[in-house]
PDB file of C-alpha atoms in Angstrom:
ATOM      1  CA  MET C   1      76.063-105.487 -34.917  1.00 81.00           C
ATOM      2  CA  ASN C   2      78.498-106.054 -32.056  1.00 91.00           C
ATOM      3  CA  ILE C   3      82.004-105.208 -33.230  1.00 96.00           C
ATOM      4  CA  LEU C   4      84.020-105.245 -29.984  1.00 97.00           C
ATOM      5  CA  THR C   5      83.421-107.318 -26.854  1.00 97.00           C
ATOM      6  CA  VAL C   6      85.461-106.836 -23.688  1.00 97.00           C
ATOM      7  CA  LYS C   7      84.915-109.029 -20.648  1.00 96.00           C
ATOM      8  CA  ASN C   8      86.426-108.685 -17.172  1.00 95.00           C
ATOM      9  CA  ILE C   9      89.652-106.970 -18.246  1.00 96.00           C
ATOM     10  CA  CYS C  10      92.119-106.609 -15.385  1.00 95.00           C
ATOM     11  CA  LYS C  11      95.530-104.980 -15.603  1.00 96.00           C
ATOM     12  CA  LYS C  12      98.243-104.352 -13.018  1.00 95.00           C
ATOM     13  CA  PHE C  13     101.479-102.406 -13.191  1.00 94.00           C
ATOM     14  CA  ASN C  14     103.512-104.059 -10.444  1.00 91.00           C
ATOM     15  CA  ASN C  15     101.099-103.921  -7.470  1.00 90.00           C
ATOM     16  CA  LEU C  16      98.980-101.073  -8.857  1.00 93.00           C
ATOM     17  CA  GLU C  17      95.595-102.216 -10.195  1.00 95.00           C
ATOM     18  CA  VAL C  18      94.904 -99.981 -13.179  1.00 96.00           C
ATOM     19  CA  LEU C  19      91.907-101.854 -14.619  1.00 97.00           C
ATOM     20  CA  ARG C  20      89.530-103.804 -12.390  1.00 96.00           C
ATOM     21  CA  GLY C  21      87.116-106.018 -14.276  1.00 95.00           C
ATOM     22  CA  ILE C  22      86.119-103.870 -17.267  1.00 97.00           C
ATOM     23  CA  ASP C  23      83.139-105.102 -19.310  1.00 97.00           C
ATOM     24  CA  LEU C  24      82.259-103.313 -22.541  1.00 96.00           C
ATOM     25  CA  GLU C  25      80.305-103.983 -25.704  1.00 96.00           C
ATOM     26  CA  VAL C  26      80.643-101.734 -28.739  1.00 97.00           C
ATOM     27  CA  ASN C  27      78.237-101.829 -31.671  1.00 96.00           C
ATOM     28  CA  LYS C  28      79.152-100.993 -35.245  1.00 96.00           C
ATOM     29  CA  GLY C  29      78.811 -97.257 -35.907  1.00 96.00           C
ATOM     30  CA  GLU C  30      78.687 -96.367 -32.213  1.00 97.00           C
ATOM     31  CA  VAL C  31      80.604 -93.405 -30.797  1.00 97.00           C
ATOM     32  CA  ILE C  32      81.581 -93.965 -27.168  1.00 98.00           C
ATOM     33  CA  ALA C  33      83.104 -91.173 -25.092  1.00 98.00           C
ATOM     34  CA  ILE C  34      85.165 -92.350 -22.124  1.00 98.00           C
ATOM     35  CA  ILE C  35      85.460 -89.705 -19.427  1.00 97.00           C
ATOM     36  CA  GLY C  36      86.834 -89.597 -15.907  1.00 96.00           C
ATOM     37  CA  PRO C  37      89.647 -88.176 -13.781  1.00 95.00           C
ATOM     38  CA  SER C  38      93.313 -88.556 -14.692  1.00 92.00           C
ATOM     39  CA  GLY C  39      94.686 -91.908 -13.591  1.00 92.00           C
ATOM     40  CA  SER C  40      91.325 -93.683 -13.812  1.00 95.00           C
ATOM     41  CA  GLY C  41      92.556 -96.209 -16.418  1.00 96.00           C
ATOM     42  CA  LYS C  42      91.006 -94.693 -19.549  1.00 97.00           C
ATOM     43  CA  SER C  43      94.152 -94.594 -21.692  1.00 96.00           C
ATOM     44  CA  THR C  44      95.326 -97.976 -20.409  1.00 97.00           C
ATOM     45  CA  LEU C  45      92.021 -99.481 -21.523  1.00 97.00           C
ATOM     46  CA  LEU C  46      92.577 -98.267 -25.106  1.00 97.00           C
ATOM     47  CA  ARG C  47      96.167 -99.474 -25.083  1.00 96.00           C
ATOM     48  CA  CYS C  48      95.006-102.924 -23.947  1.00 96.00           C
ATOM     49  CA  LEU C  49      92.393-103.069 -26.714  1.00 96.00           C
ATOM     50  CA  ILE C  50      95.001-102.541 -29.418  1.00 95.00           C
ATOM     51  CA  ARG C  51      97.564-104.637 -27.534  1.00 94.00           C
ATOM     52  CA  LEU C  52     100.093-101.959 -26.786  1.00 95.00           C
ATOM     53  CA  GLU C  53      99.676-103.356 -23.258  1.00 95.00           C
ATOM     54  CA  THR C  54      98.849-106.942 -22.331  1.00 95.00           C
ATOM     55  CA  ILE C  55      96.057-107.759 -19.900  1.00 95.00           C
ATOM     56  CA  ASP C  56      96.340-109.976 -16.821  1.00 93.00           C
ATOM     57  CA  LYS C  57      92.780-111.289 -16.892  1.00 93.00           C
ATOM     58  CA  GLY C  58      89.767-111.144 -19.160  1.00 95.00           C
ATOM     59  CA  SER C  59      89.048-111.363 -22.868  1.00 96.00           C
ATOM     60  CA  VAL C  60      88.862-109.145 -25.963  1.00 97.00           C
ATOM     61  CA  ALA C  61      87.093-110.140 -29.183  1.00 96.00           C
ATOM     62  CA  ILE C  62      86.851-108.109 -32.387  1.00 96.00           C
ATOM     63  CA  GLU C  63      83.987-108.981 -34.729  1.00 94.00           C
ATOM     64  CA  GLY C  64      83.596-112.234 -32.802  1.00 93.00           C
ATOM     65  CA  LYS C  65      87.247-113.284 -33.173  1.00 95.00           C
ATOM     66  CA  PRO C  66      89.303-113.503 -29.971  1.00 96.00           C
ATOM     67  CA  MET C  67      92.433-111.428 -29.558  1.00 96.00           C
ATOM     68  CA  VAL C  68      92.746-112.746 -26.015  1.00 96.00           C
ATOM     69  CA  TYR C  69      90.500-115.249 -24.255  1.00 94.00           C
ATOM     70  CA  GLN C  70      90.173-116.727 -20.772  1.00 89.00           C
ATOM     71  CA  ASP C  71      90.833-120.437 -20.281  1.00 87.00           C
ATOM     72  CA  SER C  72      89.165-122.746 -17.743  1.00 84.00           C
ATOM     73  CA  ASN C  73      91.731-121.743 -15.097  1.00 83.00           C
ATOM     74  CA  GLY C  74      90.874-118.058 -15.528  1.00 80.00           C
ATOM     75  CA  ASP C  75      94.161-117.272 -17.259  1.00 85.00           C
ATOM     76  CA  SER C  76      94.172-114.965 -20.267  1.00 91.00           C
ATOM     77  CA  ILE C  77      95.623-116.551 -23.408  1.00 95.00           C
ATOM     78  CA  TYR C  78      96.512-114.438 -26.426  1.00 96.00           C
ATOM     79  CA  SER C  79      95.842-115.672 -29.952  1.00 96.00           C
ATOM     80  CA  SER C  80      98.783-116.273 -32.308  1.00 95.00           C
ATOM     81  CA  GLU C  81     100.860-113.282 -33.425  1.00 93.00           C
ATOM     82  CA  LYS C  82      99.546-113.785 -36.949  1.00 94.00           C
ATOM     83  CA  ASP C  83      95.913-113.602 -35.789  1.00 95.00           C
ATOM     84  CA  ILE C  84      96.655-110.611 -33.567  1.00 94.00           C
ATOM     85  CA  ARG C  85      98.228-108.717 -36.481  1.00 92.00           C
ATOM     86  CA  ILE C  86      95.080-109.310 -38.527  1.00 93.00           C
ATOM     87  CA  LEU C  87      92.847-108.112 -35.686  1.00 94.00           C
ATOM     88  CA  ARG C  88      94.981-105.058 -34.922  1.00 92.00           C
ATOM     89  CA  LYS C  89      94.621-103.929 -38.537  1.00 92.00           C
ATOM     90  CA  LYS C  90      90.906-103.551 -37.821  1.00 95.00           C
ATOM     91  CA  MET C  91      91.730-100.777 -35.327  1.00 96.00           C
ATOM     92  CA  GLY C  92      93.331 -97.386 -35.796  1.00 96.00           C
ATOM     93  CA  MET C  93      94.670 -95.327 -32.908  1.00 96.00           C
ATOM     94  CA  VAL C  94      95.262 -91.595 -32.548  1.00 96.00           C
ATOM     95  CA  PHE C  95      97.527 -90.586 -29.675  1.00 93.00           C
ATOM     96  CA  GLN C  96      97.650 -87.532 -27.452  1.00 90.00           C
ATOM     97  CA  ASN C  97     101.035 -86.389 -28.778  1.00 88.00           C
ATOM     98  CA  PHE C  98     100.593 -87.216 -32.491  1.00 90.00           C
ATOM     99  CA  ASN C  99     103.509 -89.732 -32.751  1.00 90.00           C
ATOM    100  CA  LEU C 100     104.373 -88.652 -36.304  1.00 95.00           C
ATOM    101  CA  PHE C 101     107.764 -89.545 -37.784  1.00 95.00           C
ATOM    102  CA  PRO C 102     109.602 -86.202 -37.700  1.00 95.00           C
ATOM    103  CA  HIS C 103     111.973 -87.129 -40.556  1.00 97.00           C
ATOM    104  CA  LYS C 104     109.141 -88.075 -42.939  1.00 96.00           C
ATOM    105  CA  SER C 105     106.830 -85.755 -44.856  1.00 97.00           C
ATOM    106  CA  VAL C 106     103.074 -85.699 -44.254  1.00 97.00           C
ATOM    107  CA  LEU C 107     102.574 -87.956 -47.271  1.00 97.00           C
ATOM    108  CA  GLU C 108     105.296 -90.364 -46.148  1.00 97.00           C
ATOM    109  CA  ASN C 109     103.795 -90.578 -42.656  1.00 97.00           C
ATOM    110  CA  ILE C 110     100.431 -91.585 -44.086  1.00 97.00           C
ATOM    111  CA  ILE C 111     101.640 -94.136 -46.659  1.00 97.00           C
ATOM    112  CA  GLU C 112     104.136 -95.863 -44.325  1.00 95.00           C
ATOM    113  CA  ALA C 113     101.724 -98.374 -42.744  1.00 94.00           C
ATOM    114  CA  PRO C 114      99.694 -99.261 -45.871  1.00 95.00           C
ATOM    115  CA  ILE C 115     102.915-100.019 -47.763  1.00 96.00           C
ATOM    116  CA  THR C 116     104.844-101.847 -45.028  1.00 93.00           C
ATOM    117  CA  VAL C 117     101.959-103.602 -43.239  1.00 91.00           C
ATOM    118  CA  SER C 118      99.423-104.196 -46.028  1.00 91.00           C
ATOM    119  CA  ASN C 119     101.757-104.281 -49.041  1.00 93.00           C
ATOM    120  CA  THR C 120      99.692-101.587 -50.752  1.00 94.00           C
ATOM    121  CA  PRO C 121     101.297-100.428 -54.040  1.00 96.00           C
ATOM    122  CA  LEU C 122     102.889 -96.981 -53.799  1.00 96.00           C
ATOM    123  CA  ILE C 123     100.557 -95.284 -56.305  1.00 96.00           C
ATOM    124  CA  GLU C 124      97.472 -96.664 -54.558  1.00 97.00           C
ATOM    125  CA  ALA C 125      98.805 -95.654 -51.125  1.00 96.00           C
ATOM    126  CA  GLU C 126      99.490 -92.120 -52.377  1.00 97.00           C
ATOM    127  CA  ASN C 127      95.980 -91.866 -53.866  1.00 97.00           C
ATOM    128  CA  ILE C 128      94.480 -92.946 -50.527  1.00 96.00           C
ATOM    129  CA  ALA C 129      96.671 -90.424 -48.694  1.00 97.00           C
ATOM    130  CA  ASP C 130      95.613 -87.602 -51.007  1.00 97.00           C
ATOM    131  CA  GLN C 131      91.930 -88.428 -50.480  1.00 97.00           C
ATOM    132  CA  LEU C 132      92.407 -88.486 -46.708  1.00 97.00           C
ATOM    133  CA  LEU C 133      94.352 -85.222 -46.670  1.00 97.00           C
ATOM    134  CA  GLU C 134      91.468 -83.647 -48.576  1.00 96.00           C
ATOM    135  CA  LYS C 135      89.082 -85.109 -46.010  1.00 95.00           C
ATOM    136  CA  VAL C 136      90.942 -83.599 -43.036  1.00 96.00           C
ATOM    137  CA  GLY C 137      91.506 -80.273 -44.816  1.00 95.00           C
ATOM    138  CA  LEU C 138      95.255 -80.586 -45.339  1.00 96.00           C
ATOM    139  CA  ALA C 139      95.693 -81.251 -49.070  1.00 96.00           C
ATOM    140  CA  ASP C 140      98.117 -78.325 -49.262  1.00 96.00           C
ATOM    141  CA  LYS C 141     100.393 -79.842 -46.578  1.00 96.00           C
ATOM    142  CA  ARG C 142     101.163 -83.055 -48.500  1.00 96.00           C
ATOM    143  CA  ASP C 143     104.904 -82.368 -48.766  1.00 96.00           C
ATOM    144  CA  SER C 144     105.340 -80.537 -45.458  1.00 97.00           C
ATOM    145  CA  TYR C 145     107.163 -81.983 -42.459  1.00 97.00           C
ATOM    146  CA  PRO C 146     105.733 -82.256 -38.918  1.00 96.00           C
ATOM    147  CA  CYS C 147     107.982 -79.432 -37.667  1.00 96.00           C
ATOM    148  CA  GLU C 148     106.226 -77.102 -40.141  1.00 97.00           C
ATOM    149  CA  LEU C 149     102.728 -77.895 -38.831  1.00 95.00           C
ATOM    150  CA  SER C 150     100.636 -76.579 -35.958  1.00 94.00           C
ATOM    151  CA  GLY C 151      99.507 -79.004 -33.259  1.00 93.00           C
ATOM    152  CA  GLY C 152      96.043 -79.198 -34.757  1.00 94.00           C
ATOM    153  CA  GLN C 153      97.464 -79.933 -38.198  1.00 95.00           C
ATOM    154  CA  LYS C 154      99.713 -82.655 -36.760  1.00 95.00           C
ATOM    155  CA  GLN C 155      96.737 -84.305 -35.099  1.00 95.00           C
ATOM    156  CA  ARG C 156      94.701 -84.185 -38.304  1.00 96.00           C
ATOM    157  CA  VAL C 157      97.606 -85.860 -40.108  1.00 97.00           C
ATOM    158  CA  ALA C 158      97.647 -88.484 -37.351  1.00 96.00           C
ATOM    159  CA  ILE C 159      93.924 -89.111 -37.937  1.00 97.00           C
ATOM    160  CA  ALA C 160      94.528 -89.439 -41.695  1.00 97.00           C
ATOM    161  CA  ARG C 161      97.385 -91.848 -41.000  1.00 96.00           C
ATOM    162  CA  ALA C 162      95.152 -94.062 -38.849  1.00 96.00           C
ATOM    163  CA  LEU C 163      92.359 -93.957 -41.453  1.00 97.00           C
ATOM    164  CA  ALA C 164      94.783 -94.988 -44.205  1.00 96.00           C
ATOM    165  CA  MET C 165      94.613 -98.577 -42.931  1.00 95.00           C
ATOM    166  CA  ASN C 166      90.822 -98.529 -43.415  1.00 95.00           C
ATOM    167  CA  PRO C 167      90.080 -99.608 -39.814  1.00 96.00           C
ATOM    168  CA  ASP C 168      86.686-100.755 -38.570  1.00 96.00           C
ATOM    169  CA  ILE C 169      87.250 -99.088 -35.172  1.00 97.00           C
ATOM    170  CA  MET C 170      89.032 -95.824 -34.344  1.00 97.00           C
ATOM    171  CA  LEU C 171      90.537 -95.307 -30.881  1.00 97.00           C
ATOM    172  CA  PHE C 172      91.296 -91.733 -29.785  1.00 97.00           C
ATOM    173  CA  ASP C 173      93.416 -91.205 -26.667  1.00 96.00           C
ATOM    174  CA  GLU C 174      92.774 -87.636 -25.498  1.00 94.00           C
ATOM    175  CA  PRO C 175      93.400 -86.327 -29.033  1.00 94.00           C
ATOM    176  CA  THR C 176      92.970 -82.648 -28.118  1.00 93.00           C
ATOM    177  CA  SER C 177      94.623 -82.448 -24.697  1.00 90.00           C
ATOM    178  CA  ALA C 178      97.906 -81.107 -26.131  1.00 86.00           C
ATOM    179  CA  LEU C 179      96.125 -78.396 -28.154  1.00 90.00           C
ATOM    180  CA  ASP C 180      94.926 -74.893 -27.381  1.00 88.00           C
ATOM    181  CA  PRO C 181      91.173 -74.208 -27.741  1.00 85.00           C
ATOM    182  CA  GLU C 182      91.354 -72.837 -31.293  1.00 84.00           C
ATOM    183  CA  LEU C 183      93.261 -75.863 -32.598  1.00 90.00           C
ATOM    184  CA  THR C 184      91.035 -78.216 -30.605  1.00 92.00           C
ATOM    185  CA  GLY C 185      88.060 -77.094 -32.674  1.00 92.00           C
ATOM    186  CA  GLU C 186      89.615 -78.102 -36.005  1.00 92.00           C
ATOM    187  CA  VAL C 187      90.390 -81.617 -34.729  1.00 94.00           C
ATOM    188  CA  LEU C 188      86.931 -82.078 -33.201  1.00 95.00           C
ATOM    189  CA  LYS C 189      85.390 -80.997 -36.508  1.00 94.00           C
ATOM    190  CA  VAL C 190      87.146 -83.894 -38.280  1.00 95.00           C
ATOM    191  CA  MET C 191      86.051 -86.319 -35.544  1.00 96.00           C
ATOM    192  CA  LYS C 192      82.445 -85.144 -35.789  1.00 96.00           C
ATOM    193  CA  ALA C 193      82.549 -85.724 -39.551  1.00 96.00           C
ATOM    194  CA  LEU C 194      83.759 -89.286 -38.931  1.00 96.00           C
ATOM    195  CA  ALA C 195      80.914 -89.826 -36.475  1.00 96.00           C
ATOM    196  CA  GLU C 196      78.424 -88.601 -39.094  1.00 96.00           C
ATOM    197  CA  GLU C 197      79.865 -91.235 -41.462  1.00 96.00           C
ATOM    198  CA  HIS C 198      79.088 -93.871 -38.765  1.00 96.00           C
ATOM    199  CA  MET C 199      82.708 -94.695 -37.988  1.00 97.00           C
ATOM    200  CA  THR C 200      82.906 -96.800 -34.814  1.00 98.00           C
ATOM    201  CA  MET C 201      84.863 -94.695 -32.317  1.00 98.00           C
ATOM    202  CA  LEU C 202      86.094 -94.978 -28.728  1.00 98.00           C
ATOM    203  CA  VAL C 203      87.216 -91.556 -27.558  1.00 98.00           C
ATOM    204  CA  VAL C 204      88.997 -90.868 -24.282  1.00 97.00           C
ATOM    205  CA  THR C 205      88.351 -87.175 -23.827  1.00 95.00           C
ATOM    206  CA  HIS C 206      88.068 -84.213 -21.483  1.00 93.00           C
ATOM    207  CA  GLU C 207      85.964 -82.393 -24.085  1.00 93.00           C
ATOM    208  CA  MET C 208      82.545 -82.634 -22.446  1.00 94.00           C
ATOM    209  CA  GLY C 209      80.876 -80.717 -25.283  1.00 93.00           C
ATOM    210  CA  PHE C 210      82.019 -83.357 -27.760  1.00 94.00           C
ATOM    211  CA  ALA C 211      80.899 -86.164 -25.455  1.00 95.00           C
ATOM    212  CA  ARG C 212      77.495 -84.573 -24.989  1.00 95.00           C
ATOM    213  CA  GLU C 213      76.871 -83.691 -28.651  1.00 95.00           C
ATOM    214  CA  VAL C 214      78.514 -86.479 -30.650  1.00 95.00           C
ATOM    215  CA  ALA C 215      78.646 -89.650 -28.530  1.00 96.00           C
ATOM    216  CA  ASN C 216      75.918 -92.281 -28.517  1.00 95.00           C
ATOM    217  CA  LYS C 217      77.164 -93.540 -25.160  1.00 97.00           C
ATOM    218  CA  VAL C 218      79.199 -91.990 -22.358  1.00 97.00           C
ATOM    219  CA  ILE C 219      81.272 -94.122 -19.983  1.00 98.00           C
ATOM    220  CA  PHE C 220      82.533 -92.668 -16.710  1.00 97.00           C
ATOM    221  CA  MET C 221      85.608 -94.409 -15.291  1.00 97.00           C
ATOM    222  CA  ASP C 222      87.184 -93.991 -11.877  1.00 96.00           C
ATOM    223  CA  ASN C 223      89.877 -96.000 -10.107  1.00 95.00           C
ATOM    224  CA  GLY C 224      90.086 -98.589 -12.872  1.00 96.00           C
ATOM    225  CA  GLU C 225      86.358 -99.325 -13.042  1.00 97.00           C
ATOM    226  CA  ILE C 226      83.381 -98.291 -15.153  1.00 97.00           C
ATOM    227  CA  ILE C 227      81.282 -96.492 -12.564  1.00 97.00           C
ATOM    228  CA  GLU C 228      78.438 -95.383 -14.816  1.00 96.00           C
ATOM    229  CA  GLN C 229      77.416 -95.527 -18.463  1.00 97.00           C
ATOM    230  CA  GLY C 230      74.463 -94.421 -20.546  1.00 96.00           C
ATOM    231  CA  ASN C 231      73.446 -92.000 -23.259  1.00 96.00           C
ATOM    232  CA  PRO C 232      74.749 -88.428 -22.897  1.00 96.00           C
ATOM    233  CA  GLN C 233      71.384 -87.105 -21.697  1.00 96.00           C
ATOM    234  CA  GLU C 234      71.340 -89.625 -18.836  1.00 95.00           C
ATOM    235  CA  VAL C 235      74.962 -89.293 -17.757  1.00 96.00           C
ATOM    236  CA  PHE C 236      75.202 -85.499 -18.016  1.00 95.00           C
ATOM    237  CA  GLY C 237      71.601 -84.636 -17.182  1.00 93.00           C
ATOM    238  CA  ASN C 238      70.876 -87.109 -14.417  1.00 93.00           C
ATOM    239  CA  PRO C 239      73.998 -88.967 -13.217  1.00 95.00           C
ATOM    240  CA  LYS C 240      73.161 -91.779 -10.809  1.00 94.00           C
ATOM    241  CA  HIS C 241      76.455 -92.451  -9.053  1.00 95.00           C
ATOM    242  CA  PRO C 242      77.734 -89.932  -6.453  1.00 95.00           C
ATOM    243  CA  ARG C 243      81.244 -90.099  -7.946  1.00 96.00           C
ATOM    244  CA  THR C 244      79.908 -89.196 -11.403  1.00 96.00           C
ATOM    245  CA  LYS C 245      77.926 -86.310  -9.898  1.00 95.00           C
ATOM    246  CA  ALA C 246      80.989 -85.003  -8.087  1.00 94.00           C
ATOM    247  CA  PHE C 247      83.226 -85.241 -11.170  1.00 95.00           C
ATOM    248  CA  LEU C 248      80.731 -83.535 -13.484  1.00 94.00           C
ATOM    249  CA  GLY C 249      80.029 -80.932 -10.814  1.00 90.00           C
ATOM    250  CA  GLN C 250      83.694 -79.950 -10.897  1.00 88.00           C
ATOM    251  CA  ILE C 251      84.052 -80.124 -14.692  1.00 83.00           C
ATOM    252  CA  LEU C 252      80.836 -78.407 -15.751  1.00 74.00           C
ATOM    253  CA  ARG C 253      80.501 -75.649 -13.185  1.00 66.00           C
TER     254      ARG C 253
END
């Protein structure tokens, strides 16, 4: 089942074209790895999907419901704030630098959104948080503060926090790029477990091993465009576009 449909997304920052006509369809349970050089528009694409950035042209629909649509003049029109809030709750996002509240405990970080956004009762929110902390291997860090955690632990808390809203789609923006290799492994392990549970995931990543082993589809972006896409065997084993070949040649050698 199609869960996310993106058509002709364009985005400029001043005169700089960051996204140039992105088309993308995501099916329920699919894991899509988005790879490419720095500055190719990967992170901006995720931020546009969850409306941390607004698009200049194009449309985004989640489960068939438009977040932003294109009118007959080609202008992009956003749905009402109420409708957008409902649609955004269907997506969870994990950022490169964790974005945890430093003055709140691990538990408080996780229960904040369910309580304030979804009006979840405190006891229920705490039960959900405890289950998620068990899931990401951090049950013993419930009352710790971010300053007491390693980078890998912070990122696993961030994943639990995003999952606490029970999203249909998880967006990961280079979730391991701030971590050393040992800590990277513990975060990727949690992400692989989510993939095995058929969580729909869009993952911007430089971890080619993860993209090759876990993703159903790999998208290569360059200069604001999707240059090539296919299953991991096709993209890594037999890339068609010269730019993809050159990028993977540098990364994988």
